[in-house]
Short mmCIF file of C-alpha atoms in Angstrom, two decimals:
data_model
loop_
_atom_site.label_atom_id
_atom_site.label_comp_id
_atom_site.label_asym_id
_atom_site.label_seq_id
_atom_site.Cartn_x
_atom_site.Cartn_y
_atom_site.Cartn_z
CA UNK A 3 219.06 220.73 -70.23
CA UNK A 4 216.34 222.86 -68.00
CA UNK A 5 219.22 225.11 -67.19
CA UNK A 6 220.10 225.67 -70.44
CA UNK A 7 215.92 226.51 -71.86
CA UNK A 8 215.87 228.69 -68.57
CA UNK A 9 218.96 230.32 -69.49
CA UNK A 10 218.01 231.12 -73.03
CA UNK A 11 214.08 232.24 -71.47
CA UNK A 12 216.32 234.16 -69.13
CA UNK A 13 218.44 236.11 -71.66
CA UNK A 14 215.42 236.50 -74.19
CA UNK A 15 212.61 237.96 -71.85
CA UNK A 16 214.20 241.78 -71.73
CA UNK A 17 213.93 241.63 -75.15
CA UNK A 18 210.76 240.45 -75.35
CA UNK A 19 209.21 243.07 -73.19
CA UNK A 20 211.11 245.70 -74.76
CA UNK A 21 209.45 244.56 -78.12
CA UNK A 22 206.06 244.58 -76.35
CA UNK A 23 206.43 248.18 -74.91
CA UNK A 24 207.42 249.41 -78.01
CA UNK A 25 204.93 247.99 -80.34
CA UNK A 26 202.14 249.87 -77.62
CA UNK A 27 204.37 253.22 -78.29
CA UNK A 28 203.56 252.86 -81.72
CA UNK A 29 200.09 251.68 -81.16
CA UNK A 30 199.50 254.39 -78.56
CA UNK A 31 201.19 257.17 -81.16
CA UNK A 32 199.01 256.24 -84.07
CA UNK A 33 196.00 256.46 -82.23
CA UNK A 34 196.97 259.87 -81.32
CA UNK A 35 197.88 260.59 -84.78
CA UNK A 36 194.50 259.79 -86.11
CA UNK A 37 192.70 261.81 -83.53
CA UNK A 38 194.50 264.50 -84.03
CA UNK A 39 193.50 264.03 -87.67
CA UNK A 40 190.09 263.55 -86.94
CA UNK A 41 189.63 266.58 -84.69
CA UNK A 42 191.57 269.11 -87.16
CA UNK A 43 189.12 267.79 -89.82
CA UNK A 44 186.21 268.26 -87.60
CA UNK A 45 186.97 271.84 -86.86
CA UNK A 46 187.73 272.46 -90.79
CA UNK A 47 184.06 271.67 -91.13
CA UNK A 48 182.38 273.23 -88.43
CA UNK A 49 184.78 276.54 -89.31
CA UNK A 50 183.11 275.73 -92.62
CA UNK A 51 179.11 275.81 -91.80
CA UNK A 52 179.94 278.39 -89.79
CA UNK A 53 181.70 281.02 -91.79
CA UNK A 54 179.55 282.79 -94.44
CA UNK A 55 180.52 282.15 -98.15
CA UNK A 56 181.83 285.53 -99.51
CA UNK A 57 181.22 286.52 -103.26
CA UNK A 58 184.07 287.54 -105.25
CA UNK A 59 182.78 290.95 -107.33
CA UNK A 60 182.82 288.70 -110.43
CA UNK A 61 180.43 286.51 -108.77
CA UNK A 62 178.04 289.22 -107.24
CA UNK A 63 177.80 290.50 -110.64
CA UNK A 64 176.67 287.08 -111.85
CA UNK A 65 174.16 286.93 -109.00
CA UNK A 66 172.64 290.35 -110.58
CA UNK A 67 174.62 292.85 -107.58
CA UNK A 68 176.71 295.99 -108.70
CA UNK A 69 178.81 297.18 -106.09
CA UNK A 70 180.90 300.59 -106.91
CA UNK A 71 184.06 300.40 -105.95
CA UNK A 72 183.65 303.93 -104.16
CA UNK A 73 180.31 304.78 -102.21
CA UNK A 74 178.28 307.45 -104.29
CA UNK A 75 177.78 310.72 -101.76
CA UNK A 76 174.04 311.65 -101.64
CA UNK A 77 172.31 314.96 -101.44
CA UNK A 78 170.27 315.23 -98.87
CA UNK A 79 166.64 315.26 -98.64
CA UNK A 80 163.51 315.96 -96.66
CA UNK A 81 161.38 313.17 -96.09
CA UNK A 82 158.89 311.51 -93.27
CA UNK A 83 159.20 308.48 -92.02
CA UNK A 84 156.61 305.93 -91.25
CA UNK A 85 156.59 307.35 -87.74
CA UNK A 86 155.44 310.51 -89.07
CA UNK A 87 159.01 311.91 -87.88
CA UNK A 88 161.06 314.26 -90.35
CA UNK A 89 164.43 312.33 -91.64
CA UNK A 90 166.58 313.16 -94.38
CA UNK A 91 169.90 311.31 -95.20
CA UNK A 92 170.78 310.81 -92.10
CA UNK A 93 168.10 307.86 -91.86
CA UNK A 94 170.89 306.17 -93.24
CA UNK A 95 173.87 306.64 -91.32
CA UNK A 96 174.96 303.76 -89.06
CA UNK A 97 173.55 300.95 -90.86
CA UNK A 98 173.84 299.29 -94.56
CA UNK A 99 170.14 299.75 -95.83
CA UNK A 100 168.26 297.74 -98.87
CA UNK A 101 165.97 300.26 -100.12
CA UNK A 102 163.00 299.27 -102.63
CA UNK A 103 160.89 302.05 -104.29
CA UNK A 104 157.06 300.73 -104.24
CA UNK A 105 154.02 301.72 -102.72
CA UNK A 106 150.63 300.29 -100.73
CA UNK A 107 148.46 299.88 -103.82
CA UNK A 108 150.75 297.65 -105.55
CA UNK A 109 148.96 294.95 -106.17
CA UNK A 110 151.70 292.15 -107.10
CA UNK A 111 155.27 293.45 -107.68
CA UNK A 112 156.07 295.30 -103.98
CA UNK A 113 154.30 292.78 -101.91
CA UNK A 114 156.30 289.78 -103.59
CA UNK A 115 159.72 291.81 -103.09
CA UNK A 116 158.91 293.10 -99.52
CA UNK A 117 158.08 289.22 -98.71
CA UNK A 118 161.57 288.38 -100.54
CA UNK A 119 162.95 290.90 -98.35
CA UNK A 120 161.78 289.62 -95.65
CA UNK A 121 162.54 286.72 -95.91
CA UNK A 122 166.44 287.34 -96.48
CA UNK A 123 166.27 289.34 -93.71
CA UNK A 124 165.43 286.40 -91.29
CA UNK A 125 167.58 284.30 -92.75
CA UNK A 126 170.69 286.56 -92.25
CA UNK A 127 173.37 285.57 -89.07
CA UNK A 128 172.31 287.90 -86.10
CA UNK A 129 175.51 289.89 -86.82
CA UNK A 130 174.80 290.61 -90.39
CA UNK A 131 170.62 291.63 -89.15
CA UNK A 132 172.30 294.02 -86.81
CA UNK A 133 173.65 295.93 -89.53
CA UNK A 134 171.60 296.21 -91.80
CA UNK A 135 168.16 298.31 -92.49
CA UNK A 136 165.24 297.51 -94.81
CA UNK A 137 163.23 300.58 -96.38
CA UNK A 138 160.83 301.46 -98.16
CA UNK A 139 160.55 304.23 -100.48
CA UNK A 140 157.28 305.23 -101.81
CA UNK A 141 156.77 306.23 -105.23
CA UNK A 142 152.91 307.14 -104.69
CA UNK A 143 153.19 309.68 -101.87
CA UNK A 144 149.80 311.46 -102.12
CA UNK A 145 148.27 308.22 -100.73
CA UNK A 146 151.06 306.63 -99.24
CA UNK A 147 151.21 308.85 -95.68
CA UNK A 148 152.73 307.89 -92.17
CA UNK A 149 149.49 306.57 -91.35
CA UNK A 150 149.38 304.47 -94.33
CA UNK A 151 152.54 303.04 -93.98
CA UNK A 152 153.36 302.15 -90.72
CA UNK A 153 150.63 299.28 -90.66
CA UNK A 154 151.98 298.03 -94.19
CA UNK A 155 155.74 298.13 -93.90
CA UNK A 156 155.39 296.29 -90.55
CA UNK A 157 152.69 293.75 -91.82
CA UNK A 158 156.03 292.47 -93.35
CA UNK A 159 158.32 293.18 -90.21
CA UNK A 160 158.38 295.32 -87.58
CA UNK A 161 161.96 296.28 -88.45
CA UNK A 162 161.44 297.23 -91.63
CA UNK A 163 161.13 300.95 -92.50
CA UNK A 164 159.39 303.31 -94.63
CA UNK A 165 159.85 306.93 -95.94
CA UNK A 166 157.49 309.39 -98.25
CA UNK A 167 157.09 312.98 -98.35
CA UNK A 168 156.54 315.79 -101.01
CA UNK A 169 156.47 314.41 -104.09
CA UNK A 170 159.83 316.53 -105.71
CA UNK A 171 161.25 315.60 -102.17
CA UNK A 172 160.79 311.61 -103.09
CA UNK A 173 161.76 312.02 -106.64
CA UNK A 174 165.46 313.60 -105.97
CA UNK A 175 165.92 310.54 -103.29
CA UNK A 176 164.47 307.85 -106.23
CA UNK A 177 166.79 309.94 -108.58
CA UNK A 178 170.03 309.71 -107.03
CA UNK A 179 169.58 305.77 -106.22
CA UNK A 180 168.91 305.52 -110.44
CA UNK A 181 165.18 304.74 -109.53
CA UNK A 182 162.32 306.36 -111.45
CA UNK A 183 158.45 306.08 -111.26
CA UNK A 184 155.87 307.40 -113.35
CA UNK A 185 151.84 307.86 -112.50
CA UNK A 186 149.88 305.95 -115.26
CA UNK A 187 146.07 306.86 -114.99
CA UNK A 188 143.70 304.23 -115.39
CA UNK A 189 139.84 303.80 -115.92
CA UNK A 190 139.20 304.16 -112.06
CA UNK A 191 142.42 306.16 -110.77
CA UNK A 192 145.92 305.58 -111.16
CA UNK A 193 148.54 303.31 -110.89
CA UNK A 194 152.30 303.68 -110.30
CA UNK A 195 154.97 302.21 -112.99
CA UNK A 196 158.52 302.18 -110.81
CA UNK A 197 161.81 300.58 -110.72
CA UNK A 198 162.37 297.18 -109.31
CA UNK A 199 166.23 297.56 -108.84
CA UNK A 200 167.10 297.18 -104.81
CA UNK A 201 169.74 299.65 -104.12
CA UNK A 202 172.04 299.51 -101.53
CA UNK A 203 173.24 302.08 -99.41
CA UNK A 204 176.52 301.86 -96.81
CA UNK A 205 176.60 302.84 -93.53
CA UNK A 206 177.89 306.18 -94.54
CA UNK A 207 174.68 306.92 -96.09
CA UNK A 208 176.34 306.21 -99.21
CA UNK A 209 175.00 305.07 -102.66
CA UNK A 210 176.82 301.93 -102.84
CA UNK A 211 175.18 299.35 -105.59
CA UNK A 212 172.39 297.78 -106.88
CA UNK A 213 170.76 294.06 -106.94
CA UNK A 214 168.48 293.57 -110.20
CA UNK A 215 165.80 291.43 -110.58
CA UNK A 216 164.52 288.46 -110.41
CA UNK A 217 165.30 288.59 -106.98
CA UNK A 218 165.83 285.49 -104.20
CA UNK A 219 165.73 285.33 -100.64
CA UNK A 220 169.02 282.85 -100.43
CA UNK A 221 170.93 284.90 -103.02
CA UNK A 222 169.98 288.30 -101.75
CA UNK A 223 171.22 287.22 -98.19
CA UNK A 224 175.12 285.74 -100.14
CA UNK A 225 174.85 289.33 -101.55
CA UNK A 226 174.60 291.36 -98.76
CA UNK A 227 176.59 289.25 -96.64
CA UNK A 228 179.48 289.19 -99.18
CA UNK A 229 179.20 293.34 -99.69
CA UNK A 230 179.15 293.79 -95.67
CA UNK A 231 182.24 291.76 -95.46
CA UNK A 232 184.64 292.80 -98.25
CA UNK A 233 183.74 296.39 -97.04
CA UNK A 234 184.35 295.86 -93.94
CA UNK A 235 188.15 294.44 -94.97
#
């Protein structure tokens, strides 16, 4: 009788560990499986956060950006810059630029966009910053000198720049970027009515959009991000 149980033990064992082993395969595959699983969905997410959301030109134009679908060529100018250097065109060569016609006496308007500015300009990647130029344009240049505004564009950030000049000179810039300004005279003075449109120039030195007001930090930054990258393609 206990040759027969150890028989039957005898003939059943192989099979027993053979069962065993393969049960761990399949324990051992799934495992893998779901890590594999886990770590393509974890890279999905990071590739997520870290990729920039790009605006389809339908969508810019409901965020209140016109991009042309060709670059407008400007005529060049003479101007100063806040360094008291002469520029013209050139100035923008090399770099997109956000340019914003204002001036130092403005007592609500051009210090609430230049802070807006600002502030999409910090929050931009490094990469995007790199590329990209913030200026100034001022539409009250018989006040607004060098002196005047390197100490004022740079209260803002030190990176941000700043151009003036003879008044036609400043006009024919503000003309060609569909900007216009007007001197209103007032009981003590003058003021200056002006655009509020931010246009955007390519790194051509091209005319290449608009963002209208009201204006955002956050959607200011999907903007420009979005225009730097379909252009780029």
């Amino acid at each position: 009788m206990n040759d027969q149980v150890s028989s039957a033990y005898t003939e059943n064992a192989p099979q027993s560990v053979a069962s065993v082993n393969s049960r761990q395969r399949g324990v051992r595959f799934t495992i893998f499986v779901l890590c594999a699983f886990m770590l393509t969905v974890m890279l999905l997410f990071i590739n997520k956060i870290t990729t920039p959301r790009i605006l389809s030109p339908l969508e810019m134009t409901a965020n209140g950006a016109h991009i042309f679908d060709k670059g407008r060529i400007l005529k060049d100018v003479s101007l100063i810059s806040e360094q008291g250097t002469a520029v013209g065109i050139d100035v923008f060569k090399g770099q997109w630029s956000l340019v914003f016609l204002g001036f130092t006496h403005c007592p609500d308007i051009c210090p609430t966009t230049l802070a807006t500015l600002r502030d999409t300009y910090q929050k931009l990647r490094p990469d995007f910053r790199e590329q990209l130029q913030v200026v100034l344009l001022s539409a009250d240049p018989r006040r607004d000198t060098a002196e005047v505004l390197q100490p004022y564009i740079q209260h803002f950030d030190p990176d941000f720049k700043a151009l003036t000049g003879e008044f036609l000179e400043v006009k024919r810039l503000a003309s060609q970027l569909n900007m216009t300004f007007v001197k209103v005279k007032q009981e003590q003075g003058y003021t200056v009515d002006h655009s509020v449109n931010i246009a955007i120039i390519n790194p051509y030195g091209h005319y290449q959009g608009f963002i209208k007001p009201p204006l955002e930090s956050s959607r200011v930054q999907l903007v420009m991000q979005s225009a730097m990258s379909l252009w780029q393609d």
